[in-house]
Amino acid sequence: MTTTAHETRIDVDPEVPLVRITREFDAPPAKVFRAHTDPELFAQWVGPRDTATRFDIFDCRTGGSYRFVSVSDGEEYGFRGCFHEVRPDELIVQTFTFEGDPDGVALEKLVLEDLGDGRTRLTSTSLVDSFAARDAFVASGMEVGVREGYERLDELLTRS
């Protein structure tokens, strides 16, 4: 299987405070899903290249929860949430909170679509409570983390 560069699209919705991320991968849904639900794999690709990730909790099942810490340049940033619905190879619905802004809770939905020929389209949406919160989320540098993270995920998927 040959990996090609795929565009990571990040769109903001003009009608609701939502960010939509769309990305294709040269791997079947089962592999992309596993990379999102296995903490050892997830830690290898999530976030910018200069960031390391460690998990305190990762119980990726309907009703489960998570907490992880991203470490960059000696600084630590905590993130936590709950898994509301997990369906193997197709769907993860969860909350997401940056512990530096504990009132800012996003509802996230990740959908994996089988494109055939061992390819998957990932569509992720993050809904927050205001346009100001959404714009702050986008301005926080999340774009770099998302793009570099998905590049790292491409690399991981070709090795596994």
Short mmCIF file of C-alpha atoms in Angstrom, two decimals:
data_model
loop_
_atom_site.label_atom_id
_atom_site.label_comp_id
_atom_site.label_asym_id
_atom_site.label_seq_id
_atom_site.Cartn_x
_atom_site.Cartn_y
_atom_site.Cartn_z
CA MET A 1 0.00 0.00 0.00
CA THR A 2 1.43 3.37 -1.00
CA THR A 3 0.65 6.42 1.09
CA THR A 4 -0.17 9.65 -0.66
CA ALA A 5 -0.42 13.09 0.86
CA HIS A 6 -3.98 13.95 1.76
CA GLU A 7 -5.36 17.36 2.59
CA THR A 8 -6.70 17.96 6.07
CA ARG A 9 -9.72 20.25 5.73
CA ILE A 10 -10.69 22.36 8.72
CA ASP A 11 -13.93 24.28 8.26
CA VAL A 12 -15.95 26.47 10.60
CA ASP A 13 -19.71 26.42 10.25
CA PRO A 14 -21.28 29.87 9.73
CA GLU A 15 -24.59 28.80 11.33
CA VAL A 16 -23.50 26.97 14.50
CA PRO A 17 -20.33 27.13 16.66
CA LEU A 18 -18.83 24.01 15.11
CA VAL A 19 -15.47 23.00 13.65
CA ARG A 20 -15.46 20.23 11.02
CA ILE A 21 -12.30 18.31 10.13
CA THR A 22 -12.22 16.02 7.10
CA ARG A 23 -9.30 13.79 6.15
CA GLU A 24 -8.77 10.67 4.04
CA PHE A 25 -6.36 7.88 4.94
CA ASP A 26 -4.87 5.06 2.90
CA ALA A 27 -5.95 2.47 5.45
CA PRO A 28 -9.19 0.62 6.18
CA PRO A 29 -11.57 1.90 8.86
CA ALA A 30 -10.53 -0.82 11.33
CA LYS A 31 -6.91 0.42 11.35
CA VAL A 32 -7.89 4.08 11.64
CA PHE A 33 -10.33 3.22 14.45
CA ARG A 34 -7.70 1.20 16.33
CA ALA A 35 -5.25 4.12 16.09
CA HIS A 36 -7.89 6.28 17.83
CA THR A 37 -8.85 3.75 20.52
CA ASP A 38 -5.57 2.06 21.49
CA PRO A 39 -3.78 4.44 23.90
CA GLU A 40 -0.31 3.22 22.89
CA LEU A 41 -1.04 3.98 19.23
CA PHE A 42 -2.96 7.19 19.92
CA ALA A 43 -0.03 8.60 21.92
CA GLN A 44 2.28 8.03 18.94
CA TRP A 45 0.42 10.35 16.60
CA VAL A 46 -1.84 12.82 18.41
CA GLY A 47 -0.81 16.48 18.29
CA PRO A 48 2.15 18.39 16.89
CA ARG A 49 5.45 16.63 16.18
CA ASP A 50 7.19 18.34 19.12
CA THR A 51 4.62 17.05 21.62
CA ALA A 52 4.69 13.86 23.70
CA THR A 53 1.50 12.37 25.15
CA ARG A 54 0.91 10.28 28.25
CA PHE A 55 -2.37 8.79 29.44
CA ASP A 56 -3.64 8.70 33.01
CA ILE A 57 -6.97 7.09 31.99
CA PHE A 58 -8.10 5.67 28.66
CA ASP A 59 -11.23 3.56 28.74
CA CYS A 60 -12.49 3.88 25.16
CA ARG A 61 -15.93 2.30 25.35
CA THR A 62 -19.46 3.62 25.60
CA GLY A 63 -19.61 5.13 29.10
CA GLY A 64 -15.82 5.23 29.50
CA SER A 65 -13.55 8.22 30.09
CA TYR A 66 -10.08 9.51 29.36
CA ARG A 67 -7.44 11.92 30.59
CA PHE A 68 -4.17 12.61 28.86
CA VAL A 69 -1.36 15.09 29.20
CA SER A 70 0.51 16.66 26.28
CA VAL A 71 4.07 17.72 27.03
CA SER A 72 5.89 20.30 24.91
CA ASP A 73 8.99 22.30 25.83
CA GLY A 74 8.64 21.26 29.46
CA GLU A 75 5.05 22.54 29.68
CA GLU A 76 2.17 20.16 30.42
CA TYR A 77 -1.40 20.52 29.18
CA GLY A 78 -4.19 18.26 30.44
CA PHE A 79 -7.24 17.12 28.47
CA ARG A 80 -10.16 14.97 29.60
CA GLY A 81 -13.56 13.75 28.58
CA CYS A 82 -16.14 10.98 28.47
CA PHE A 83 -17.01 8.55 25.71
CA HIS A 84 -20.74 8.71 25.02
CA GLU A 85 -20.90 6.23 22.14
CA VAL A 86 -18.21 4.00 20.67
CA ARG A 87 -19.00 1.76 17.68
CA PRO A 88 -16.05 -0.22 16.33
CA ASP A 89 -14.71 0.94 12.99
CA GLU A 90 -17.37 3.62 12.48
CA LEU A 91 -18.11 6.10 15.30
CA ILE A 92 -16.79 7.79 18.46
CA VAL A 93 -18.86 10.42 20.29
CA GLN A 94 -17.10 12.08 23.23
CA THR A 95 -16.70 15.23 25.23
CA PHE A 96 -13.40 17.11 25.17
CA THR A 97 -12.16 19.58 27.76
CA PHE A 98 -8.83 21.42 27.95
CA GLU A 99 -8.15 21.58 31.68
CA GLY A 100 -6.82 25.13 31.28
CA ASP A 101 -10.40 26.11 30.39
CA PRO A 102 -12.59 23.72 32.41
CA ASP A 103 -15.83 25.50 31.43
CA GLY A 104 -15.11 24.97 27.72
CA VAL A 105 -16.55 21.56 26.93
CA ALA A 106 -16.80 20.43 23.32
CA LEU A 107 -19.05 17.65 22.06
CA GLU A 108 -17.09 15.74 19.44
CA LYS A 109 -18.24 13.21 16.88
CA LEU A 110 -15.79 11.20 14.78
CA VAL A 111 -17.23 9.24 11.84
CA LEU A 112 -15.22 6.78 9.75
CA GLU A 113 -16.48 6.09 6.22
CA ASP A 114 -15.21 3.10 4.26
CA LEU A 115 -14.24 4.37 0.79
CA GLY A 116 -13.26 0.90 -0.47
CA ASP A 117 -9.83 -0.19 -1.69
CA GLY A 118 -8.47 0.04 1.87
CA ARG A 119 -9.23 3.76 2.24
CA THR A 120 -11.15 5.70 4.90
CA ARG A 121 -12.66 9.17 5.15
CA LEU A 122 -12.63 10.59 8.67
CA THR A 123 -15.04 13.39 9.52
CA SER A 124 -14.76 14.93 12.96
CA THR A 125 -16.98 17.66 14.34
CA SER A 126 -16.47 19.68 17.52
CA LEU A 127 -19.46 21.65 18.80
CA VAL A 128 -18.88 24.30 21.46
CA ASP A 129 -21.27 26.66 23.25
CA SER A 130 -20.49 29.92 21.43
CA PHE A 131 -18.93 31.37 18.32
CA ALA A 132 -16.34 33.11 20.52
CA ALA A 133 -15.34 29.78 22.05
CA ARG A 134 -15.15 28.17 18.62
CA ASP A 135 -12.99 30.98 17.25
CA ALA A 136 -10.71 30.79 20.32
CA PHE A 137 -10.42 27.01 19.80
CA VAL A 138 -9.35 27.52 16.18
CA ALA A 139 -6.98 30.38 17.11
CA SER A 140 -5.35 28.25 19.86
CA GLY A 141 -3.06 26.53 17.36
CA MET A 142 -5.25 23.45 17.04
CA GLU A 143 -4.84 23.62 13.27
CA VAL A 144 -1.10 22.84 13.48
CA GLY A 145 -1.73 20.02 15.94
CA VAL A 146 -4.47 18.49 13.80
CA ARG A 147 -2.49 18.66 10.54
CA GLU A 148 0.78 17.40 12.03
CA GLY A 149 -1.08 14.75 14.03
CA TYR A 150 -2.76 13.35 10.93
CA GLU A 151 0.57 13.35 9.08
CA ARG A 152 1.97 11.32 11.98
CA LEU A 153 -1.07 9.04 11.80
CA ASP A 154 -0.39 8.45 8.09
CA GLU A 155 3.16 7.40 9.02
CA LEU A 156 1.92 5.09 11.77
CA LEU A 157 -0.68 3.46 9.52
CA THR A 158 1.95 2.61 6.89
CA ARG A 159 4.15 0.94 9.56
CA SER A 160 1.43 -1.16 11.19
#
